[in-house]
Coordinates of C-alpha atoms in Angstrom, one line a residue:
I1 CA 113.0 117.1 139.0
I2 CA 109.7 115.7 137.5
D3 CA 109.7 113.8 134.4
P4 CA 107.5 114.7 131.3
V5 CA 104.4 112.6 130.7
I6 CA 103.4 110.6 127.5
S7 CA 99.8 110.3 126.8
G8 CA 98.4 108.2 124.1
C9 CA 101.0 105.1 123.6
P10 CA 100.0 102.9 120.9
S11 CA 99.5 99.3 121.8
D12 CA 101.5 96.5 119.9
Y13 CA 100.6 96.4 116.1
L14 CA 100.4 93.0 114.6
V15 CA 100.0 93.0 110.6
S16 CA 100.2 91.3 107.3
N17 CA 103.0 92.2 104.7
D18 CA 101.6 94.5 102.0
P19 CA 100.8 92.6 98.9
R20 CA 104.1 91.5 97.1
T21 CA 106.3 93.3 99.3
C22 CA 108.4 91.9 102.2
T23 CA 107.2 95.2 104.0
A24 CA 104.0 96.6 105.5
S25 CA 103.5 100.4 105.9
V26 CA 102.1 100.8 109.5
S27 CA 100.3 104.6 111.0
W28 CA 99.2 105.1 113.8
T29 CA 98.2 108.1 116.0
A30 CA 101.6 109.4 117.6
P31 CA 101.5 110.0 121.4
T32 CA 101.6 113.1 123.0
S33 CA 103.6 114.8 125.7
N34 CA 103.6 117.3 128.6
D35 CA 105.6 118.8 131.4
N36 CA 104.7 120.5 134.6
C37 CA 107.7 122.9 133.5
G38 CA 108.6 124.3 130.3
A39 CA 108.6 122.7 126.7
V40 CA 109.0 119.1 125.7
S41 CA 110.6 117.6 123.0
L42 CA 109.1 114.2 121.8
T43 CA 111.1 112.2 119.2
S44 CA 110.5 108.8 117.9
T45 CA 112.5 105.8 116.5
H46 CA 110.3 105.7 113.9
S47 CA 107.5 107.7 112.4
P48 CA 103.7 106.6 111.5
G49 CA 103.7 105.4 107.9
F50 CA 107.1 103.5 108.1
N51 CA 107.6 100.5 106.4
F52 CA 108.7 97.9 108.6
S53 CA 110.4 94.8 107.3
I54 CA 109.1 91.1 108.3
G55 CA 109.5 90.4 111.6
T56 CA 109.2 92.3 115.0
T57 CA 110.2 96.3 115.6
E58 CA 110.0 98.2 118.8
V59 CA 109.1 101.7 118.5
I60 CA 110.3 103.8 121.1
Y61 CA 109.1 107.5 121.7
T62 CA 111.3 109.7 124.3
A63 CA 110.1 113.0 125.9
T64 CA 112.6 115.0 127.3
D65 CA 112.0 118.3 129.0
D66 CA 114.3 121.6 129.2
Y67 CA 115.9 120.5 132.0
G68 CA 117.0 117.1 130.8
N69 CA 114.3 114.9 132.4
M70 CA 113.1 111.9 130.1
S71 CA 110.5 109.3 130.0
T72 CA 109.7 106.6 127.2
C73 CA 106.5 104.8 125.8
S74 CA 107.3 101.9 123.7
F75 CA 105.3 99.5 121.4
E76 CA 106.2 96.7 119.1
V77 CA 105.4 96.0 115.3
V78 CA 105.4 92.7 114.1
V79 CA 104.9 92.2 110.3
T80 CA 104.3 88.6 109.5
D81 CA 104.4 87.1 105.6
D82 CA 101.3 85.8 104.9
E83 CA 101.8 85.7 101.1
D84 CA 102.3 82.3 99.0
P85 CA 105.3 81.9 97.0
V86 CA 103.9 81.7 93.0
I87 CA 105.1 79.0 90.9
N88 CA 105.1 80.0 87.5
G89 CA 105.1 77.5 84.1
C90 CA 103.4 75.1 85.7
L91 CA 102.9 72.5 82.9
A92 CA 99.8 70.6 81.0
D93 CA 99.9 67.0 81.3
I94 CA 102.4 65.4 79.0
V95 CA 101.9 62.3 76.9
V96 CA 104.6 60.0 76.2
S97 CA 104.5 57.4 73.3
T98 CA 106.9 54.5 74.4
G99 CA 107.0 52.3 71.4
V100 CA 107.4 48.8 72.1
L101 CA 108.8 49.4 76.0
C102 CA 106.7 50.1 78.9
D103 CA 108.6 52.9 81.0
G104 CA 109.0 56.4 79.1
A105 CA 111.4 59.3 79.7
A106 CA 110.1 62.9 79.8
I107 CA 111.8 66.1 79.6
W108 CA 110.1 69.4 80.2
T109 CA 111.3 72.7 81.5
P110 CA 110.9 73.1 85.1
P111 CA 108.9 75.5 86.3
T112 CA 110.3 78.7 88.5
A113 CA 109.2 80.1 92.0
S114 CA 109.2 83.6 93.2
D115 CA 107.9 85.1 96.7
N116 CA 107.6 88.4 98.1
C117 CA 110.3 87.5 100.5
S118 CA 112.0 84.9 99.7
V119 CA 111.8 81.0 98.2
S120 CA 113.3 78.9 101.1
S121 CA 112.8 75.6 99.0
F122 CA 111.4 74.6 95.8
V123 CA 111.4 70.8 95.4
S124 CA 110.0 68.1 92.7
S125 CA 108.7 64.9 93.4
H126 CA 110.2 64.0 89.8
N127 CA 112.8 65.8 87.4
P128 CA 113.0 66.1 83.9
G129 CA 114.6 63.2 82.2
D130 CA 113.3 60.8 85.1
I131 CA 111.7 57.3 83.7
F132 CA 108.0 57.1 84.1
P133 CA 106.0 53.2 84.3
K134 CA 103.3 52.7 82.1
G135 CA 100.4 54.7 82.8
T136 CA 99.7 58.0 84.6
T137 CA 102.0 59.6 87.2
T138 CA 101.7 62.8 89.0
V139 CA 104.4 65.8 88.9
L140 CA 104.3 67.8 92.2
Y141 CA 106.2 71.1 92.7
T142 CA 106.2 72.5 96.0
A143 CA 107.4 76.1 96.7
T144 CA 108.4 77.2 100.4
D145 CA 109.1 80.5 101.5
A146 CA 110.8 81.7 104.7
A147 CA 107.5 82.3 106.7
G148 CA 106.6 78.6 105.8
N149 CA 103.8 79.7 103.3
I150 CA 103.7 77.0 100.7
A151 CA 102.5 76.6 96.9
T152 CA 102.0 73.9 94.9
C153 CA 101.8 72.6 91.3
T154 CA 100.8 69.5 89.7
F155 CA 100.6 67.9 86.3
N156 CA 100.7 64.4 85.1
V157 CA 102.9 62.4 82.8
I158 CA 101.0 59.7 81.3
V159 CA 103.1 56.9 79.3
V160 CA 101.2 55.4 76.4
V161 CA 102.5 51.9 74.9
D162 CA 101.6 53.0 71.0
V163 CA 102.5 49.4 69.8
D164 CA 100.3 46.1 69.3
P165 CA 101.2 43.3 70.8
V166 CA 102.6 40.3 68.6

């Protein structure tokens, strides 16, 4: 009638994702179990070295003796996404000559964003084809992932009037 005893149950784990993945491989020393009478079977919902997804996962160990008596221990593995998104194809400054006009349209191929998990938003302060005033305007692209990590990319659109006044 006495439940088995589990010794050495791990404490909670708080870990960052493995680079360029949306998971983390987490290892620990498995607990041990013993019983006052007979053999003990120790099972677990996850094994050391398991790849845990971003978020919180409970790991439960269950010890069962030959007579059906059971005891459990548990801990949580919390995996956080600490990796910023990546912006590919950020541009160099763009120079637009306007002739006699004071404003000019700038055309470019927009950069792209990727992330180890997923990009939740990718926004720009300006779009290809927008009209820019004479002078320098900074264009800002911002990528944000589901964990709130942010990457930015900037370049300038420089509008020059290349006709002498009459």
